[in-house]
Coordinates of C-alpha atoms and ligand atoms in Angstrom, one line a residue:
X1 CA 11.6 20.8 25.8
X2 CA 10.8 18.9 29.0
X3 CA 10.9 15.2 28.5
X4 CA 9.8 14.3 32.1
X5 CA 6.4 13.0 32.9
X6 CA 4.4 14.8 35.6
X7 CA 3.9 13.1 39.0
X8 CA 0.2 12.5 38.0
X9 CA 1.3 10.8 34.8
X10 CA 3.8 8.6 36.7
X11 CA 1.1 7.7 39.2
X12 CA -1.3 6.8 36.4
X13 CA 1.4 4.6 34.8
X14 CA 1.8 2.8 38.1
X15 CA -1.9 2.2 38.4
X16 CA -2.0 0.7 34.8
X17 CA 1.0 -1.4 35.5
X18 CA -0.5 -2.8 38.7
X19 CA -3.8 -3.5 36.9
X20 CA -2.1 -5.3 34.0
X21 CA 0.2 -7.3 36.3
X22 CA -3.0 -8.8 37.8
X23 CA -4.9 -9.2 34.6
X24 CA -2.2 -11.1 32.8
X25 CA -2.1 -13.8 35.5
X26 CA -5.4 -14.9 33.9
X27 CA -3.9 -15.0 30.3
X28 CA -4.3 -18.3 28.4
X29 CA -1.3 -20.6 28.5
X30 CA 1.4 -19.8 26.0
X31 CA 0.1 -16.2 25.5
X32 CA 2.6 -14.4 23.3
X33 CA 1.2 -10.8 23.5
X34 CA 0.9 -10.6 19.7
X35 CA -2.0 -10.2 17.3
X36 CA -1.9 -13.9 16.7
X37 CA -3.2 -14.4 20.3
X38 CA -6.2 -12.2 19.7
X39 CA -7.3 -13.1 16.2
X40 CA -6.2 -16.7 15.6
X41 CA -7.9 -18.6 18.5
X42 CA -11.3 -18.3 20.2
X43 CA -9.7 -18.7 23.6
X44 CA -7.4 -15.8 22.8
X45 CA -10.2 -13.7 21.4
X46 CA -12.4 -14.4 24.5
X47 CA -9.6 -13.3 26.8
X48 CA -9.2 -10.1 24.7
X49 CA -13.0 -9.4 25.1
X50 CA -12.9 -10.1 28.9
X51 CA -10.0 -7.6 29.3
X52 CA -11.8 -5.1 27.0
X53 CA -14.9 -5.1 29.2
X54 CA -12.7 -4.5 32.3
X55 CA -11.0 -1.6 30.5
X56 CA -14.5 -0.3 29.5
X57 CA -15.6 -0.4 33.1
X58 CA -12.6 1.6 34.2
X59 CA -13.2 4.2 31.4
X60 CA -9.8 3.5 29.9
X61 CA -11.1 2.9 26.4
X62 CA -12.6 6.3 26.2
X63 CA -10.1 8.5 27.8
X64 CA -9.8 11.0 24.9
X65 CA -13.5 11.0 24.0
X66 CA -15.6 14.0 24.6
X67 CA -17.5 13.9 27.9
X68 CA -20.9 13.9 26.2
X69 CA -20.1 10.4 24.8
X70 CA -18.8 9.1 28.1
X71 CA -15.2 10.1 27.7
X72 CA -12.9 12.1 30.0
X73 CA -11.4 14.5 27.4
X74 CA -7.9 13.4 28.6
X75 CA -4.9 14.2 26.5
X76 CA -3.4 11.9 23.8
X77 CA -0.3 11.9 25.9
X78 CA -2.2 10.4 28.8
X79 CA -3.7 7.8 26.5
X80 CA -0.3 6.9 25.2
X81 CA 1.0 6.3 28.7
X82 CA -1.9 3.9 29.2
X83 CA -1.2 2.2 25.8
X84 CA 2.5 1.8 26.7
X85 CA 1.7 0.1 29.9
X86 CA -0.7 -2.2 28.1
X87 CA 1.9 -3.0 25.4
X88 CA 4.7 -3.6 28.0
X89 CA 2.5 -6.3 29.5
X90 CA 1.6 -7.9 26.2
X91 CA -2.0 -7.3 27.3
X92 CA -5.1 -7.3 24.9
X93 CA -8.3 -5.4 25.3
X94 CA -7.8 -2.2 23.2
X95 CA -9.4 -2.8 19.8
X96 CA -7.4 -0.5 17.5
X97 CA -10.0 -0.7 14.8
X98 CA -12.9 0.1 17.1
X99 CA -11.6 2.4 19.8
X100 CA -8.7 3.8 17.9
X101 CA -10.2 4.2 14.4
X102 CA -14.0 3.9 14.1
X103 CA -14.9 5.8 17.3
X104 CA -13.0 9.0 16.6
X105 CA -14.3 9.0 13.0
X106 CA -17.9 8.6 14.2
X107 CA -17.4 11.3 16.8
X108 CA -16.2 13.7 14.1
X109 CA -18.5 12.8 11.2
X110 CA -21.5 10.6 12.1
X111 CA -25.1 11.7 12.8
X112 CA -26.2 11.8 16.5
X113 CA -28.4 8.7 15.9
X114 CA -25.4 6.6 14.7
X115 CA -23.2 7.9 17.5
X116 CA -25.8 6.8 20.1
X117 CA -26.1 3.4 18.5
X118 CA -22.4 2.5 17.8
X119 CA -20.3 4.4 20.4
X120 CA -21.7 2.9 23.7
X121 CA -20.9 -0.8 22.9
X122 CA -17.3 0.3 21.8
X123 CA -16.9 2.3 25.0
X124 CA -18.0 -0.7 27.1
X125 CA -15.5 -3.0 25.3
X126 CA -18.4 -5.3 24.2
X127 CA -17.6 -5.4 20.5
X128 CA -14.7 -5.7 18.1
X129 CA -14.6 -3.9 14.8
X130 CA -13.1 -4.5 11.3
X131 CA -12.1 -2.2 8.5
X132 CA -13.3 -3.2 5.0
X133 CA -11.4 -0.8 2.7
X134 CA -8.9 -2.7 0.6
X135 CA -9.9 -4.7 -2.4
X136 CA -8.1 -7.2 -4.6
X137 CA -7.3 -4.3 -7.1
X138 CA -7.4 -1.4 -4.7
X139 CA -4.8 -1.3 -1.9
X140 CA -2.3 1.6 -2.1
X141 CA -4.6 3.0 -4.8
X142 CA -7.6 2.8 -2.6
X143 CA -9.6 5.3 -4.7
X144 CA -9.7 2.7 -7.5
X145 CA -12.1 0.6 -5.4
X146 CA -15.2 -0.8 -7.2
X147 CA -17.5 -2.1 -4.4
X148 CA -20.9 -0.5 -5.3
X149 CA -23.5 0.9 -2.9
X150 CA -26.9 1.6 -4.6
X151 CA -29.8 3.4 -2.9
X152 CA -33.0 1.3 -2.7
X153 CA -35.8 2.6 -0.5
X154 CA -34.6 3.1 3.0
X155 CA -31.4 1.1 2.4
X156 CA -28.1 1.1 0.5
X157 CA -27.5 -2.2 -1.2
X158 CA -23.8 -3.3 -1.4
X159 CA -22.1 -5.6 -3.9
X160 CA -18.4 -6.3 -4.3
X161 CA -15.4 -7.8 -2.5
X162 CA -12.9 -6.6 0.1
X163 CA -9.7 -8.3 1.2
X164 CA -7.1 -8.3 4.0
X165 CA -9.9 -7.4 6.4
X166 CA -8.1 -8.0 9.8
X167 CA -10.1 -9.9 12.3
X168 CA -13.4 -9.9 10.4
X169 CA -14.1 -13.5 11.5
X170 CA -14.5 -12.3 15.1
X171 CA -15.8 -8.8 14.5
X172 CA -19.3 -7.4 15.4
X173 CA -19.1 -4.0 13.5
X174 CA -17.5 -3.1 10.2
X175 CA -16.8 0.2 8.5
X176 CA -16.8 0.2 4.7
X177 CA -16.0 2.5 1.9
X178 CA -18.0 1.9 -1.4
X179 CA -18.7 3.7 -4.6
X180 CA -22.1 5.5 -4.6
X181 CA -21.6 7.5 -7.8
X182 CA -20.0 5.5 -10.7
X183 CA -20.0 8.5 -13.0
X184 CA -17.4 10.2 -10.8
X185 CA -13.8 9.0 -11.0
X186 CA -11.6 7.8 -8.2
X187 CA -12.0 9.5 -4.8
X188 CA -15.1 11.5 -5.9
X189 CA -18.3 9.4 -5.6
X190 CA -17.2 7.3 -2.6
X191 CA -19.2 7.0 0.6
X192 CA -18.4 5.7 4.1
X193 CA -20.7 3.3 6.0
X194 CA -20.7 1.7 9.4
X195 CA -22.7 -1.6 9.9
X196 CA -23.6 -4.2 12.5
X197 CA -22.3 -7.4 10.9
X198 CA -24.7 -9.5 13.0
X199 CA -27.7 -7.7 11.5
X200 CA -26.5 -7.4 7.9
X201 CA -27.7 -10.0 5.4
X202 CA -25.6 -10.8 2.3
X203 CA -22.2 -10.7 4.0
X204 CA -19.8 -13.7 3.5
X205 CA -16.5 -13.9 5.4
X206 CA -13.7 -16.2 4.2
X207 CA -10.3 -16.7 5.7
X208 CA -7.1 -15.4 4.3
X209 CA -4.3 -17.4 5.9
X210 CA -0.9 -15.9 6.7
X211 CA 2.2 -17.5 5.2
X212 CA 2.7 -19.5 8.3
X213 CA -0.9 -20.8 8.2
X214 CA -2.6 -18.6 10.8
X215 CA -6.0 -17.1 10.4
X216 CA -5.8 -13.4 11.2
X217 CA -7.3 -11.9 8.0
X218 CA -10.3 -12.4 5.8
X219 CA -11.9 -11.5 2.5
X220 CA -15.4 -10.1 2.7
X221 CA -18.0 -10.5 0.0
X222 CA -21.1 -8.3 -0.3
X223 CA -24.0 -9.9 -2.2
X224 CA -26.9 -7.5 -2.1
X225 CA -25.9 -6.7 1.5
X226 CA -28.5 -4.2 2.8
X227 CA -27.5 -1.3 5.1
X228 CA -30.0 1.2 6.5
X229 CA -29.4 4.7 4.9
X230 CA -28.9 6.2 8.3
X231 CA -25.6 4.2 8.5
X232 CA -24.0 6.6 6.0
X233 CA -21.2 8.4 7.9
X234 CA -20.6 12.0 6.6
X235 CA -22.1 13.1 3.3
X236 CA -22.9 10.8 0.4
X237 CA -20.2 10.8 -2.2
X238 CA -17.8 12.6 0.2
X239 CA -16.6 9.5 2.0
X240 CA -13.0 10.0 0.9
X241 CA -12.7 12.9 3.4
X242 CA -14.0 10.7 6.2
X243 CA -11.4 8.1 5.2
X244 CA -8.6 10.6 5.3
X245 CA -9.3 11.6 8.9
X246 CA -9.5 7.9 9.8
X247 CA -6.1 7.3 8.2
X248 CA -4.5 9.8 10.5
X249 CA -6.0 8.0 13.5
X250 CA -4.9 4.6 12.2
X251 CA -1.3 5.7 11.5
X252 CA -1.2 7.5 14.9
X253 CA -2.3 4.4 16.8
X254 CA 0.4 2.1 15.5
X255 CA 2.9 3.0 18.2
X256 CA 2.1 -0.5 19.6
X257 CA 4.8 -1.9 17.4
X258 CA 7.4 0.2 19.1
X259 CA 6.1 -0.8 22.5
X260 CA 6.1 -4.4 21.4
X261 CA 9.7 -4.2 20.5
X262 CA 10.5 -2.5 23.8
X263 CA 8.8 -5.3 25.7
X264 CA 10.7 -7.9 23.8
X265 CA 14.0 -6.1 24.1
X266 CA 13.8 -6.3 27.9
X267 CA 13.3 -10.1 27.7
X268 CA 16.1 -10.4 25.2
X269 CA 18.5 -8.5 27.3
X270 CA 17.8 -10.9 30.2
X271 CA 18.2 -13.9 27.8
X272 CA 21.6 -12.7 26.6
X273 CA 22.8 -12.2 30.2
X274 CA 21.7 -15.7 31.2
X275 CA 22.6 -17.7 28.0
X276 CA 26.1 -18.9 27.2
X277 CA 27.4 -19.4 23.6
X278 CA 30.7 -21.2 23.9
X279 CA 32.3 -20.2 27.2
X280 CA 30.7 -16.8 27.8
X281 CA 27.3 -15.3 28.0
X282 CA 25.8 -13.7 24.8
X283 CA 25.9 -10.4 26.7
X284 CA 29.7 -10.4 26.4
X285 CA 29.8 -10.8 22.7
X286 CA 30.5 -7.4 21.1
X287 CA 28.2 -8.0 18.1
X288 CA 25.3 -8.8 20.3
X289 CA 25.9 -5.9 22.6
X290 CA 26.2 -3.4 19.8
X291 CA 23.1 -4.7 18.0
X292 CA 20.9 -4.5 21.1
X293 CA 22.3 -1.1 22.0
X294 CA 21.4 0.0 18.5
X295 CA 17.8 -1.4 19.0
X296 CA 17.5 0.4 22.3
X297 CA 18.3 3.7 20.6
X298 CA 15.9 3.1 17.8
X299 CA 13.1 2.2 20.1
X300 CA 13.6 5.5 22.0
X301 CA 13.5 7.3 18.7
X302 CA 10.2 5.5 17.8
X303 CA 8.8 6.4 21.2
X304 CA 9.7 10.0 20.7
X305 CA 7.9 10.1 17.4
X306 CA 4.8 8.7 19.0
X307 CA 4.9 11.2 21.8
X308 CA 5.4 14.0 19.3
X309 CA 2.3 12.9 17.4
X310 CA 0.3 12.8 20.7
X311 CA 1.5 16.3 21.6
X312 CA 0.6 17.7 18.1
X313 CA -2.9 16.1 18.4
X314 CA -3.3 17.6 21.9
X315 CA -2.5 21.0 20.4
X316 CA -5.4 20.5 18.0
X317 CA -3.4 19.6 14.9
X318 CA -4.4 16.8 12.4
X319 CA -0.8 15.4 12.0
X320 CA -0.8 13.8 8.5
X321 CA 2.8 13.6 7.4
X322 CA 4.0 13.3 11.0
X323 CA 1.7 10.2 11.4
X324 CA 3.1 8.8 8.2
X325 CA 6.6 9.3 9.5
X326 CA 5.8 7.6 12.8
X327 CA 4.1 4.6 11.0
X328 CA 6.9 4.2 8.5
X329 CA 9.5 4.3 11.3
X330 CA 7.6 1.9 13.6
X331 CA 7.1 -0.7 10.9
X332 CA 10.7 -0.6 9.7
X333 CA 11.9 -0.8 13.2
X334 CA 9.8 -3.9 13.7
X335 CA 11.6 -5.5 10.7
X336 CA 15.1 -4.5 11.9
X337 CA 14.2 -5.7 15.4
X338 CA 12.9 -9.1 14.3
X339 CA 16.0 -9.6 12.0
X340 CA 18.3 -8.8 14.9
X341 CA 16.6 -11.2 17.2
X342 CA 16.8 -14.0 14.6
X343 CA 20.5 -13.4 14.2
X344 CA 21.0 -13.6 18.0
X345 CA 18.8 -16.7 18.5
X346 CA 20.2 -18.5 15.4
X347 CA 18.3 -21.4 13.9
X348 CA 16.3 -21.9 17.1
X349 CA 14.7 -18.5 16.5
X350 CA 12.8 -19.9 13.5
X351 CA 11.2 -22.7 15.5
X352 CA 7.5 -22.1 15.7
X353 CA 5.0 -21.7 18.6
X354 CA 4.1 -25.0 20.1
X355 CA 7.5 -26.7 19.8
X356 CA 9.5 -27.4 23.0
X357 CA 12.6 -26.1 21.1
X358 CA 11.1 -22.7 20.4
X359 CA 12.8 -19.9 22.5
X360 CA 10.3 -17.4 24.0
X361 CA 7.4 -19.8 23.0
X362 CA 8.1 -19.0 19.3
X363 CA 7.2 -15.3 19.7
X364 CA 10.1 -14.2 17.4
X365 CA 9.2 -16.6 14.7
X366 CA 5.8 -14.9 14.6
X367 CA 7.3 -11.4 14.7
X368 CA 9.7 -12.2 11.9
X369 CA 6.9 -13.5 9.6
X370 CA 4.7 -10.5 10.5
X371 CA 7.3 -7.8 9.8
X372 CA 6.9 -7.5 6.0
X373 CA 3.1 -7.2 6.5
X374 CA 3.4 -4.3 8.8
X375 CA 5.4 -2.4 6.1
X376 CA 2.4 -2.8 3.9
X377 CA -0.6 -2.5 6.3
X378 CA -2.1 0.9 6.9
X379 CA -0.3 2.3 3.8
X380 CA 3.0 0.9 2.5
X381 CA 6.4 2.5 3.2
X382 CA 6.5 4.0 -0.3
X383 CA 3.0 5.5 0.1
X384 CA 4.0 7.0 3.5
X385 CA 7.1 8.5 1.8
X386 CA 4.9 10.0 -0.9
X387 CA 2.8 11.6 1.9
X388 CA 5.8 13.0 3.7
X389 CA 7.3 14.3 0.4
X390 CA 4.1 16.1 -0.6
X391 CA 2.8 17.4 2.8
X392 CA 6.0 17.5 4.9
X393 CA 8.4 18.7 2.2
X394 CA 5.8 20.5 0.1
X395 CA 6.9 18.8 -3.1
X396 CA 4.4 18.8 -6.0
X397 CA 1.9 15.9 -6.3
X398 CA 3.6 13.0 -8.1
X399 CA 0.8 12.5 -10.6
Ligands
FAD1 C1 -1.0 -7.3 7.8 C2 -2.0 -6.6 7.0 C3 -3.2 -6.2 7.6 C4 -4.1 -5.5 6.8 N1 -5.3 -5.2 7.3 C5 -6.3 -4.5 6.6 C6 -7.6 -4.2 7.1 O1 -7.9 -4.6 8.2 N2 -8.5 -3.6 6.3 C7 -8.1 -3.2 5.0 O2 -9.0 -2.6 4.4 N3 -6.9 -3.5 4.5 C8 -6.0 -4.1 5.3 N4 -4.7 -4.4 4.7 C9 -4.5 -4.1 3.3 C10 -3.5 -2.9 3.2 O3 -4.1 -1.7 3.5 C11 -2.9 -3.0 1.8 O4 -2.1 -4.2 1.7 C12 -2.0 -1.9 1.5 O5 -2.7 -0.7 1.3 C13 -1.2 -2.1 0.2 O6 -2.0 -2.5 -0.8 P1 -1.7 -3.8 -1.7 O7 -1.5 -4.9 -0.8 O8 -2.8 -3.9 -2.7 O9 -0.4 -3.5 -2.5 P2 -0.1 -2.6 -3.7 O10 -0.9 -1.3 -3.6 O11 -0.4 -3.4 -5.0 O12 1.4 -2.2 -3.6 C14 2.4 -3.2 -4.1 C15 3.8 -2.5 -3.9 O13 3.8 -1.3 -4.8 C16 4.2 -0.2 -4.1 N5 3.4 1.0 -4.5 C17 2.1 1.1 -4.7 N6 1.8 2.4 -5.1 C18 2.9 3.1 -5.1 C19 3.2 4.4 -5.5 N7 2.3 5.3 -5.8 N8 4.5 4.8 -5.4 C20 5.5 4.0 -5.0 N9 5.3 2.7 -4.7 C21 4.0 2.2 -4.8 C22 3.8 -0.5 -2.6 O14 4.6 0.3 -1.7 C23 4.1 -1.9 -2.5 O15 5.4 -2.2 -2.2 C24 -3.8 -5.1 5.5 C25 -2.6 -5.5 4.9 C26 -1.7 -6.2 5.6 C27 -0.4 -6.7 5.0

C-alpha cells in the first residue's frame, strides 16, 4: 500500500491551505473553530454562510457530485484532503447536513424535479440544512418513530415531534422521516421527505440548550405541516432504505472530529513547550509527553480509518460497518483527547469561553462538554458495535 499523496494532491492541499489562511483572517473575534461558533451566534452563522458561498463559487462543495449536477466527479480522497485543510484551519463553510448528507441522498434517490430545486442552492453554499429524524421516543430505535404523514390532495400533511435537530434555528431546508403507513410496523411504512422550511406552514422550532447553556439544537413540532407530494424522496413507504444510505454518508463524513483533534494537538504541543509548571516546561514532564505521544498515534489511526473509507467509496463500495468503525473510533478519540487536555491544563481547562482566565479561549471546556454527545450523535457507540458485529463479523441479528 502506498501512503503517499500524489504531487497533484499535495498541490491541491497547498491551494486550500492558502485559501483558508486568508479567509480565517476575517473570522469573528474569539472564533474557536467548533460547532458552537456556527450554531450558537448569528455572527458566527453569518461567517459560516459567507465562507460557504466562497466555497460554492470555487466548486469545492460539489467536488464529488456528478458533472450533470455541477460537480467534478472528484474522488472521495480528494474531498478528504480538502476537508482536512478546512478542519486544520478551524474554518466553517461546509454544511455536513446539506453537502455531506442531503445532497448525495437526493442525487441517488430523488426525482429530477426535486434535484433541480434543492441541489443548486446547496452547491452555491446559499442554504443550511437540518436533519429531523430523532424523536423523544425514537433515537437508537429510529424505526419506532411516530410522526405521521397523511396524503391530502397534492400534499402530505405532517403531525408529530422531532428532537435533537442540530441547527434547525438557522436552517433553510430540512429532511424528515415520517410514518405514511401506520398498519405496517417499524421500518416498513416510513417515507423520506425534503422541505423548504421557509415555505412550510405548521413548523415550530424550539431550542434545546446544551448542558453549558448553548443553543445548538432544537425540537421541531409539525402541526398540520403541508409538504407538496413531489417532495417525497424515493418511494412512499420505502423511506427506510433512503435513510440507510444517508446514514453511511453521515458516518463517513464525521472525520472532522479527528481533524479537530489534530488541529488542537498542534496548539497543545506548542503550549506545552512554552508553558512552565514548577521549574520546567510541561513538555519535559514524562506524563505529558507520553499522553500527547499517545494522542498523536491515535489521531493517525483515526485519519487512516477516514482515508480507508474514502478509498472504499472511490472503489464503488457502500461501506456500512467500516463507516460505523470510523465513527465510533473518531467519537471515542474525541473523548480521550478532551480528557487528556483537561488533565494537562488542570483546573484552568474548565474555565469557559469569554473569561480572561480561559486557556485557548475556552475551546477545551467546549470540547470536553461536547464529547459525550458525539458518542451518541449519528448512532451511539453501542449501536455502531451492533452494526460492526452483524455486518463486519457476520454475527446473527441480535433480535
Ligand atoms: C450532539 C447531538 C446531535 C444530534 N443531532 C441530531 C440531528 O441533527 N438530527 C437528529 O435527527 N438527531 C440528532 N441527534 C439524536 C441522535 O441521533 C440520538 O441521540 C441517538 O440516535 C441516540 O438516541 P437517544 O438519544 O434516544 O438514546 P437512546 O436510543 O435512548 O439510547 C440510550 C442508551 O442506550 C443504548 N442503546 C440503545 N439501543 C441499544 C441497543 N440495541 N444495544 C445496546 N445499547 C443500546 C445507547 O447506546 C445509549 O447509550 C443528536 C444527538 C446528539 C447527542
